[in-house]
Amino acid sequence: MCDQTFLAITFGPCDNCSQNKPLMNIYLKNEPINYCSLCVELMACQGLAKGETIHTLKTESETLKAKLEEERAKLHDVELHQVAEKIEALGQFVMKTRRTLKGHGNKVLCMDWCRDKRRIVSSSQDGKVIVWDAYTTNKEHAVTMPCTWVMACAYAPSGCAVACGGLDNKCSVYPLSLDKNENLAAKKKSVAMHTNYLSSCSFTNSDMQILTSSGDGTCALWDVESGQLLQSFHGHSADVLSLNLAPSETGNTFVSGGCDKKANVWDMRSGQNVQSFETHESDINCVKYYPSGDAFATGSDDATCRLYDLRADREVAIYSKESIIFGASSVDFSLSGRLLFAGYNDYTINVWDVLKGTRVAILFGHENRVSTVRVSPDGTAFCSGSWDSTLRIWA
Amino acid sequence: MSSNSNLTSMKRTVEQLKLEASVDRIKVSQAAADLQQYCLQNASKDALLVGVPAGSNPFREPRSCALL
């Protein structure tokens, strides 16, 4: 039992590397220390085993990479679209803009649906975060963040709060009150702190924890109430642009994608990177799990979207066309996983047949880049946000 | 000091690759069949795929316009 109270600092200079970062409070030889999460991880790898040098480690890593490719290739017996040849092709799609949400003064960067299937939160470049009722297009709440480029926003599972962040390097939670006149900014709670911009955030299955990804190359899990860093995820070698939690109730994994062209799958409890995929030729802008949780799709600046299967541990489909040369900024699946909606920088939304690999529709309407695409929780519609400062609901 | 941190990062990379190489994998044919089965099983519930009867999709309902 420790008699002294240990002052748990959550953000400050690391005792090892001296950088100002979120800290983990641990005991080393019975002494309390404050190390940043990266130093804690590196501690496990210090010291060489007998006969190891930089050179032997390098050779070992090359051999392992080759072995990984070999193992993956052994199981590549067929392509997804070949397996899907026998099923019926999809008919013509009639999807139109059913609502246009106007009110942002500048580029819409992110949006999220509420679990009640009708409310939406969206954030924009000018710092505004707006909560809308998608059925009526009325604005229910609006708050102005103290920073510009609010690149991430998320609705809490209870529907009672929203989280957002961007160039302020933080993720803040705003509880939504029923009183429309109440100043939301007054109740703001700063939860996450990164050392670079916040690119994406998501509540886990409850309002109590938030998962964030940042331009500093890490993802992190935070406790909302205390602001404490619960787990940190290191593995990307450049900005992490997107993350998505696995759909299963019991699932404790999430996938992240970034500027290092890698998509990584993480175990939330251990912080371990369990699988990694590197087949894209440019930044991965968006990652989204397939509804069953066994696969995920990515959208990238290389103008393709790809599907990776987790159990086969490889890429199983590429969604691309020679005529599509602009990057895909955002992707999402329909409820059954048969359709993949992807928003592109050429102002269009392409709808792909996930199994057959073909494009089934192109949706025009936005007057600038499509920055975000999300299907509603019950799958009846999807919403797209664009740099033309509007959001559109399609059904 | 920098050579030490290079060493540690290299060691970390090797440990990570060992972990990734040891993952249990299944054949693509099996994985593809499962993905397909999920799609087909849930196709009927997917409103964006099959469409729902007019009137039950709240977004397709014509909104009443309030004339002031």
Coordinates of C-alpha atoms in Angstrom, one line a residue:
Chain A
M1 CA 0.0 0.0 0.0
C2 CA 1.3 3.4 -0.9
D3 CA 0.9 6.1 1.7
Q4 CA 1.9 9.0 -0.4
T5 CA -0.7 10.4 -2.8
F6 CA 0.7 10.3 -6.3
L7 CA -0.2 13.4 -8.3
A8 CA -1.5 11.9 -11.6
I9 CA -0.6 14.4 -14.3
T10 CA -2.5 13.7 -17.6
F11 CA -0.6 16.0 -19.9
G12 CA 2.9 17.4 -19.6
P13 CA 6.6 16.7 -20.1
C14 CA 7.5 13.0 -20.4
D15 CA 10.1 11.9 -17.8
N16 CA 12.0 10.0 -20.5
C17 CA 11.8 12.0 -23.8
S18 CA 10.8 15.4 -22.3
Q19 CA 8.2 16.0 -24.9
N20 CA 4.9 17.5 -23.9
K21 CA 2.4 14.7 -24.5
P22 CA -0.5 12.9 -22.8
L23 CA 1.1 10.9 -20.0
M24 CA 0.6 7.4 -18.5
N25 CA 1.2 7.2 -14.8
I26 CA 3.1 4.0 -14.0
Y27 CA 5.5 2.5 -11.4
L28 CA 9.0 1.6 -12.4
K29 CA 10.9 -0.2 -9.6
N30 CA 8.3 1.0 -7.1
E31 CA 8.9 4.6 -8.2
P32 CA 6.0 6.5 -9.7
I33 CA 6.9 8.0 -13.1
N34 CA 5.1 9.9 -15.9
Y35 CA 6.0 8.4 -19.2
C36 CA 4.3 9.2 -22.5
S37 CA 2.7 6.2 -24.1
L38 CA 5.4 5.8 -26.8
C39 CA 8.2 5.6 -24.2
V40 CA 6.1 3.0 -22.3
E41 CA 5.9 0.8 -25.4
L42 CA 9.6 1.2 -26.3
M43 CA 10.6 0.2 -22.8
A44 CA 9.6 -3.4 -23.6
C45 CA 11.9 -3.4 -26.6
Q46 CA 15.1 -2.1 -25.0
G47 CA 18.2 -4.2 -24.8
L48 CA 19.6 -6.6 -27.3
A49 CA 19.4 -10.4 -27.2
K50 CA 22.5 -12.4 -27.8
G51 CA 23.9 -11.9 -31.3
E52 CA 21.5 -9.2 -32.3
T53 CA 22.7 -6.1 -34.1
I54 CA 21.0 -3.5 -36.3
H55 CA 22.0 -5.5 -39.3
T56 CA 20.6 -8.8 -38.1
L57 CA 17.3 -7.1 -37.1
K58 CA 17.0 -5.5 -40.5
T59 CA 17.5 -8.8 -42.3
E60 CA 15.1 -10.4 -39.9
S61 CA 12.5 -7.8 -40.7
E62 CA 13.0 -8.2 -44.4
T63 CA 12.6 -12.0 -44.1
L64 CA 9.5 -11.6 -42.0
K65 CA 7.9 -9.2 -44.5
A66 CA 8.6 -11.7 -47.3
K67 CA 7.2 -14.6 -45.3
L68 CA 4.0 -12.5 -44.6
E69 CA 3.5 -11.9 -48.3
E70 CA 4.1 -15.6 -49.0
E71 CA 1.6 -16.8 -46.4
R72 CA -1.0 -14.4 -47.7
A73 CA -0.5 -15.4 -51.3
K74 CA -0.9 -19.1 -50.5
L75 CA -4.6 -18.5 -49.6
H76 CA -5.4 -16.3 -52.5
D77 CA -7.2 -19.0 -54.5
V78 CA -9.9 -16.8 -56.1
E79 CA -11.1 -13.2 -56.5
L80 CA -14.2 -11.9 -54.8
H81 CA -15.9 -10.9 -58.0
Q82 CA -15.4 -14.4 -59.4
V83 CA -17.2 -15.9 -56.4
A84 CA -20.0 -13.3 -57.0
E85 CA -20.5 -14.1 -60.7
K86 CA -23.4 -16.3 -60.0
I87 CA -25.5 -13.8 -58.2
E88 CA -28.0 -11.5 -59.8
A89 CA -26.7 -8.1 -61.0
L90 CA -28.3 -5.1 -59.3
G91 CA -31.0 -3.2 -61.2
Q92 CA -31.1 0.5 -62.0
F93 CA -30.8 2.8 -59.0
V94 CA -33.1 5.7 -58.4
M95 CA -31.4 7.8 -55.7
K96 CA -32.1 11.5 -55.4
T97 CA -31.4 14.3 -53.1
R98 CA -34.4 14.4 -50.7
R99 CA -33.2 17.1 -48.4
T100 CA -30.5 19.8 -48.6
L101 CA -29.2 21.2 -45.4
K102 CA -28.0 24.7 -45.8
G103 CA -26.6 26.8 -43.0
H104 CA -22.8 26.3 -42.9
G105 CA -20.9 29.3 -44.1
N106 CA -18.0 27.3 -45.3
K107 CA -16.8 23.8 -46.3
V108 CA -18.5 21.0 -44.5
L109 CA -15.8 18.6 -43.3
C110 CA -17.5 15.9 -41.2
M111 CA -20.9 14.7 -40.2
D112 CA -22.4 11.9 -38.1
W113 CA -25.9 10.5 -37.5
C114 CA -27.6 10.2 -34.2
R115 CA -28.9 6.7 -33.3
D116 CA -32.4 8.1 -33.5
K117 CA -31.9 8.0 -37.3
R118 CA -33.1 11.6 -37.7
R119 CA -30.6 13.9 -36.1
I120 CA -27.3 14.8 -37.7
V121 CA -24.3 16.7 -36.4
S122 CA -22.0 18.4 -38.9
S123 CA -18.8 20.5 -38.6
S124 CA -17.2 22.9 -41.0
Q125 CA -14.0 24.9 -41.8
D126 CA -15.3 28.1 -40.2
G127 CA -15.5 26.4 -36.8
K128 CA -19.3 25.9 -36.7
V129 CA -20.8 22.7 -35.4
I130 CA -24.5 22.3 -36.1
V131 CA -27.0 19.7 -35.0
W132 CA -29.9 19.3 -37.5
D133 CA -33.2 17.4 -37.6
A134 CA -32.8 15.7 -41.0
Y135 CA -36.6 15.2 -41.5
T136 CA -37.5 18.9 -41.2
T137 CA -34.0 20.4 -42.1
N138 CA -34.3 22.6 -38.9
K139 CA -31.2 23.5 -37.0
E140 CA -31.5 22.4 -33.4
H141 CA -28.2 23.5 -32.0
A142 CA -25.2 25.5 -33.2
V143 CA -21.9 26.1 -31.5
T144 CA -18.8 27.9 -32.6
M145 CA -15.6 26.3 -31.8
P146 CA -12.6 28.4 -30.9
C147 CA -10.6 27.0 -33.9
T148 CA -11.1 26.6 -37.6
W149 CA -11.1 23.4 -39.6
V150 CA -13.3 21.2 -37.3
M151 CA -12.4 18.0 -39.1
A152 CA -14.0 15.6 -36.8
C153 CA -17.4 15.4 -35.2
A154 CA -19.4 12.5 -33.6
Y155 CA -22.7 12.0 -32.0
A156 CA -22.8 10.2 -28.6
P157 CA -24.7 6.9 -28.5
S158 CA -27.3 8.4 -26.1
G159 CA -27.9 11.3 -28.4
C160 CA -27.2 13.7 -25.5
A161 CA -23.8 15.0 -26.5
V162 CA -21.6 15.6 -29.5
A163 CA -17.8 15.5 -29.7
C164 CA -15.7 17.6 -32.1
G165 CA -12.2 18.9 -32.8
G166 CA -9.8 19.9 -35.4
L167 CA -6.9 22.3 -35.6
D168 CA -7.1 22.9 -31.8
N169 CA -5.5 19.4 -31.4
K170 CA -8.2 18.6 -29.0
C171 CA -11.5 16.7 -28.9
S172 CA -14.2 18.4 -26.9
V173 CA -17.5 17.1 -25.8
Y174 CA -20.6 19.3 -25.7
P175 CA -23.7 18.0 -23.8
L176 CA -26.8 18.9 -25.7
S177 CA -29.5 20.5 -23.7
L178 CA -33.2 20.6 -24.5
D179 CA -33.2 24.3 -23.8
K180 CA -32.4 25.8 -27.2
N181 CA -31.4 29.1 -25.7
E182 CA -28.7 27.6 -23.5
N183 CA -25.2 28.5 -24.5
L184 CA -23.6 25.1 -25.4
A185 CA -20.1 26.5 -25.3
A186 CA -20.3 27.1 -21.6
K187 CA -20.7 23.4 -20.8
K188 CA -17.8 22.3 -23.1
K189 CA -15.5 19.6 -21.8
S190 CA -12.0 19.1 -23.2
V191 CA -11.3 15.4 -23.4
A192 CA -8.5 14.5 -25.7
M193 CA -5.2 16.3 -26.3
H194 CA -3.0 15.5 -29.2
T195 CA 0.2 17.1 -30.4
N196 CA -1.2 17.7 -33.9
Y197 CA -4.7 18.2 -35.5
L198 CA -7.6 15.9 -34.6
S199 CA -8.6 14.1 -37.8
S200 CA -11.4 11.8 -36.5
C201 CA -13.2 10.9 -33.4
S202 CA -15.8 8.3 -32.3
F203 CA -17.6 7.4 -29.1
T204 CA -17.2 3.7 -28.2
N205 CA -20.4 1.9 -27.3
S206 CA -21.1 4.3 -24.5
D207 CA -20.9 8.0 -23.8
M208 CA -18.0 7.4 -21.5
Q209 CA -15.1 6.8 -23.8
I210 CA -13.9 8.4 -27.0
L211 CA -11.5 7.1 -29.6
T212 CA -9.5 9.7 -31.5
S213 CA -7.0 9.8 -34.4
S214 CA -4.6 12.6 -35.1
G215 CA -2.1 14.2 -37.4
D216 CA 0.5 13.3 -34.8
G217 CA 0.4 9.7 -36.1
T218 CA -1.4 8.1 -33.1
C219 CA -4.8 7.0 -32.1
A220 CA -6.0 7.2 -28.5
L221 CA -8.7 6.1 -26.2
W222 CA -9.9 8.6 -23.6
D223 CA -12.2 8.5 -20.6
V224 CA -14.6 11.4 -21.1
E225 CA -15.3 12.2 -17.4
S226 CA -11.7 12.5 -16.3
G227 CA -9.9 13.3 -19.6
Q228 CA -7.5 10.5 -18.8
L229 CA -5.6 8.7 -21.6
L230 CA -6.6 5.1 -21.3
Q231 CA -4.7 3.6 -24.2
S232 CA -2.6 4.8 -27.0
F233 CA -2.0 3.2 -30.4
H234 CA 1.3 3.7 -32.1
G235 CA 2.2 2.2 -35.4
H236 CA 1.5 4.7 -38.2
S237 CA 4.5 6.5 -39.5
A238 CA 2.5 9.6 -40.7
D239 CA -0.8 11.4 -40.0
V240 CA -3.7 9.1 -39.2
L241 CA -6.7 10.4 -41.1
S242 CA -9.6 8.2 -40.2
L243 CA -10.7 5.5 -37.8
N244 CA -13.8 3.2 -37.4
L245 CA -14.9 1.0 -34.6
A246 CA -15.9 -2.7 -35.3
P247 CA -19.7 -3.0 -35.4
S248 CA -20.0 -6.0 -33.0
E249 CA -21.3 -5.3 -29.5
T250 CA -18.5 -7.4 -28.0
G251 CA -15.9 -6.4 -30.5
N252 CA -13.0 -4.5 -29.1
T253 CA -11.2 -3.6 -32.3
F254 CA -11.0 -0.7 -34.6
V255 CA -9.3 0.1 -37.9
S256 CA -7.4 3.2 -38.8
G257 CA -6.0 4.6 -42.0
G258 CA -3.4 7.3 -42.7
C259 CA -1.0 9.2 -44.9
D260 CA 1.6 6.3 -44.6
K261 CA -0.8 4.4 -47.0
K262 CA -1.4 1.8 -44.3
A263 CA -4.6 0.5 -42.8
N264 CA -4.1 -0.9 -39.3
V265 CA -6.4 -3.0 -37.2
W266 CA -6.0 -2.5 -33.4
D267 CA -7.0 -4.3 -30.2
M268 CA -8.5 -1.6 -28.0
R269 CA -7.6 -3.2 -24.7
S270 CA -4.0 -4.1 -25.3
G271 CA -3.1 -1.3 -27.7
Q272 CA -1.7 -3.9 -30.0
N273 CA -1.7 -3.5 -33.8
V274 CA -3.0 -6.9 -34.8
Q275 CA -3.1 -6.6 -38.6
S276 CA -1.7 -4.2 -41.1
F277 CA -2.5 -3.7 -44.8
E278 CA -0.4 -1.6 -47.2
T279 CA -1.6 -1.9 -50.8
H280 CA -2.8 1.6 -51.5
E281 CA -0.6 3.9 -53.5
S282 CA -1.5 7.1 -51.7
D283 CA -3.0 8.5 -48.5
I284 CA -5.9 6.6 -47.1
N285 CA -8.6 9.2 -46.3
C286 CA -11.3 7.0 -44.9
V287 CA -11.8 3.5 -43.4
K288 CA -15.2 1.8 -42.7
Y289 CA -16.0 -1.6 -41.4
Y290 CA -18.2 -4.0 -43.4
P291 CA -21.5 -4.5 -41.5
S292 CA -20.5 -8.1 -40.4
G293 CA -17.2 -6.9 -39.0
D294 CA -15.2 -9.3 -41.1
A295 CA -13.9 -6.8 -43.6
F296 CA -13.4 -3.1 -44.1
A297 CA -13.3 -0.7 -47.0
T298 CA -10.9 2.2 -47.6
G299 CA -11.0 5.3 -49.7
S300 CA -7.8 6.8 -50.9
D301 CA -6.1 9.7 -52.8
D302 CA -5.0 7.1 -55.4
A303 CA -8.6 7.3 -56.7
T304 CA -9.5 3.7 -55.6
C305 CA -11.5 2.2 -52.8
R306 CA -10.5 -1.2 -51.6
L307 CA -12.0 -4.0 -49.6
Y308 CA -9.8 -5.9 -47.1
D309 CA -11.0 -9.1 -45.5
L310 CA -9.7 -9.6 -41.9
R311 CA -10.0 -13.4 -41.8
A312 CA -8.2 -13.9 -45.2
D313 CA -5.8 -11.1 -44.1
R314 CA -5.6 -9.5 -47.5
E315 CA -7.1 -7.1 -50.0
V316 CA -10.0 -8.9 -51.8
A317 CA -11.4 -6.2 -54.1
I318 CA -10.5 -2.9 -55.7
Y319 CA -13.2 -0.4 -56.8
S320 CA -11.7 1.8 -59.5
K321 CA -12.2 2.9 -63.0
E322 CA -9.8 4.6 -65.5
S323 CA -12.2 7.5 -65.7
I324 CA -12.0 8.2 -62.0
I325 CA -8.8 10.1 -61.3
F326 CA -9.8 12.1 -58.2
G327 CA -9.2 10.8 -54.7
A328 CA -12.0 9.2 -52.7
S329 CA -12.5 11.2 -49.5
S330 CA -15.1 9.1 -47.7
V331 CA -16.8 5.7 -47.9
D332 CA -19.7 3.9 -46.2
F333 CA -21.6 0.6 -46.7
S334 CA -25.3 0.2 -47.0
L335 CA -27.0 -1.9 -44.4
S336 CA -26.5 -5.3 -46.0
G337 CA -23.0 -4.4 -47.2
R338 CA -23.9 -4.9 -50.8
L339 CA -23.4 -1.2 -51.7
L340 CA -20.5 1.0 -51.1
F341 CA -21.1 4.7 -51.3
A342 CA -17.9 6.7 -52.0
G343 CA -17.6 10.5 -52.1
Y344 CA -14.9 11.9 -54.4
N345 CA -12.9 15.1 -54.9
D346 CA -14.5 15.4 -58.4
Y347 CA -17.8 16.4 -56.6
T348 CA -19.5 13.1 -57.3
I349 CA -20.6 10.1 -55.2
N350 CA -20.1 6.7 -56.8
V351 CA -22.1 3.7 -55.7
W352 CA -20.3 0.4 -56.1
D353 CA -21.5 -3.2 -56.0
V354 CA -19.3 -4.5 -53.3
L355 CA -19.4 -8.2 -54.4
K356 CA -19.1 -7.7 -58.2
G357 CA -16.7 -4.8 -58.1
T358 CA -18.7 -2.8 -60.6
R359 CA -20.1 0.8 -60.3
V360 CA -23.9 0.9 -60.2
A361 CA -24.6 4.6 -60.1
I362 CA -23.0 8.0 -60.1
L363 CA -24.7 10.7 -58.1
F364 CA -24.3 14.3 -59.1
G365 CA -25.5 17.3 -57.1
H366 CA -22.7 18.8 -55.0
E367 CA -20.8 21.8 -56.4
N368 CA -17.5 21.0 -54.7
R369 CA -15.6 18.2 -53.2
V370 CA -17.6 15.6 -51.3
S371 CA -15.9 15.4 -47.9
T372 CA -18.0 13.0 -46.0
V373 CA -20.6 10.2 -46.7
R374 CA -22.5 8.3 -44.0
V375 CA -25.4 5.9 -44.2
S376 CA -28.2 6.4 -41.6
P377 CA -28.3 3.9 -38.7
D378 CA -31.3 2.1 -40.1
G379 CA -30.1 2.2 -43.7
T380 CA -33.0 4.2 -45.1
A381 CA -30.9 7.1 -46.4
F382 CA -27.4 8.4 -46.5
C383 CA -26.0 11.9 -46.0
S384 CA -23.2 13.6 -47.8
G385 CA -21.3 16.7 -46.8
S386 CA -19.3 18.8 -49.2
W387 CA -17.0 21.8 -49.6
D388 CA -19.9 23.5 -51.2
S389 CA -21.1 24.1 -47.6
T390 CA -24.2 22.0 -47.9
L391 CA -25.3 18.5 -46.7
R392 CA -27.5 16.4 -48.8
I393 CA -29.8 13.5 -47.7
W394 CA -30.2 10.9 -50.5
A395 CA -32.7 8.1 -50.6
Chain B
M1 CA 21.6 7.9 -28.1
S2 CA 20.1 8.1 -31.6
S3 CA 21.5 4.7 -32.5
N4 CA 19.9 3.3 -29.4
S5 CA 16.5 4.6 -30.4
N6 CA 17.0 3.2 -33.9
L7 CA 17.7 -0.2 -32.4
T8 CA 14.6 0.0 -30.2
S9 CA 12.4 0.9 -33.2
M10 CA 13.9 -1.8 -35.3
K11 CA 13.3 -4.3 -32.5
R12 CA 9.8 -3.1 -32.2
T13 CA 9.2 -3.5 -36.0
V14 CA 10.5 -7.1 -35.8
E15 CA 8.3 -8.0 -32.9
Q16 CA 5.3 -6.4 -34.8
L17 CA 6.1 -8.4 -38.0
K18 CA 6.4 -11.6 -36.0
L19 CA 2.9 -11.0 -34.5
E20 CA 1.4 -10.2 -37.9
A21 CA 3.0 -13.3 -39.5
S22 CA 1.5 -15.6 -36.9
V23 CA -2.1 -14.6 -37.6
D24 CA -4.5 -17.4 -38.5
R25 CA -5.7 -17.0 -42.0
I26 CA -8.5 -18.6 -44.1
K27 CA -8.8 -18.9 -47.8
V28 CA -10.1 -16.1 -49.9
S29 CA -12.8 -18.4 -51.4
Q30 CA -14.1 -19.0 -47.9
A31 CA -14.0 -15.4 -46.9
A32 CA -15.6 -14.3 -50.1
A33 CA -18.4 -16.8 -49.7
D34 CA -19.1 -15.5 -46.2
L35 CA -19.2 -11.9 -47.3
Q36 CA -21.6 -12.8 -50.1
Q37 CA -23.8 -14.8 -47.7
Y38 CA -24.0 -11.9 -45.3
C39 CA -25.1 -9.6 -48.2
L40 CA -27.7 -11.9 -49.5
Q41 CA -29.1 -12.7 -46.0
N42 CA -29.6 -9.0 -45.2
A43 CA -30.5 -7.7 -48.7
S44 CA -34.2 -7.6 -47.9
K45 CA -33.7 -5.3 -44.9
D46 CA -31.5 -2.9 -46.9
A47 CA -33.7 0.0 -47.9
L48 CA -31.2 1.6 -50.2
L49 CA -30.8 -1.6 -52.0
V50 CA -34.3 -2.8 -52.6
G51 CA -36.3 0.3 -51.8
V52 CA -39.1 0.4 -49.3
P53 CA -42.8 0.8 -50.0
A54 CA -43.6 4.5 -50.6
G55 CA -44.6 6.1 -47.4
S56 CA -42.6 4.1 -45.0
N57 CA -39.3 5.9 -45.9
P58 CA -39.6 9.1 -44.0
F59 CA -37.2 10.8 -46.4
R60 CA -39.2 9.9 -49.4
E61 CA -42.4 11.2 -48.0
P62 CA -43.4 14.5 -49.4
R63 CA -43.0 17.2 -46.8
S64 CA -45.9 19.3 -45.9
C65 CA -45.1 22.9 -46.9
A66 CA -46.3 25.5 -44.5
L67 CA -47.7 28.5 -46.3
L68 CA -47.6 31.5 -44.2

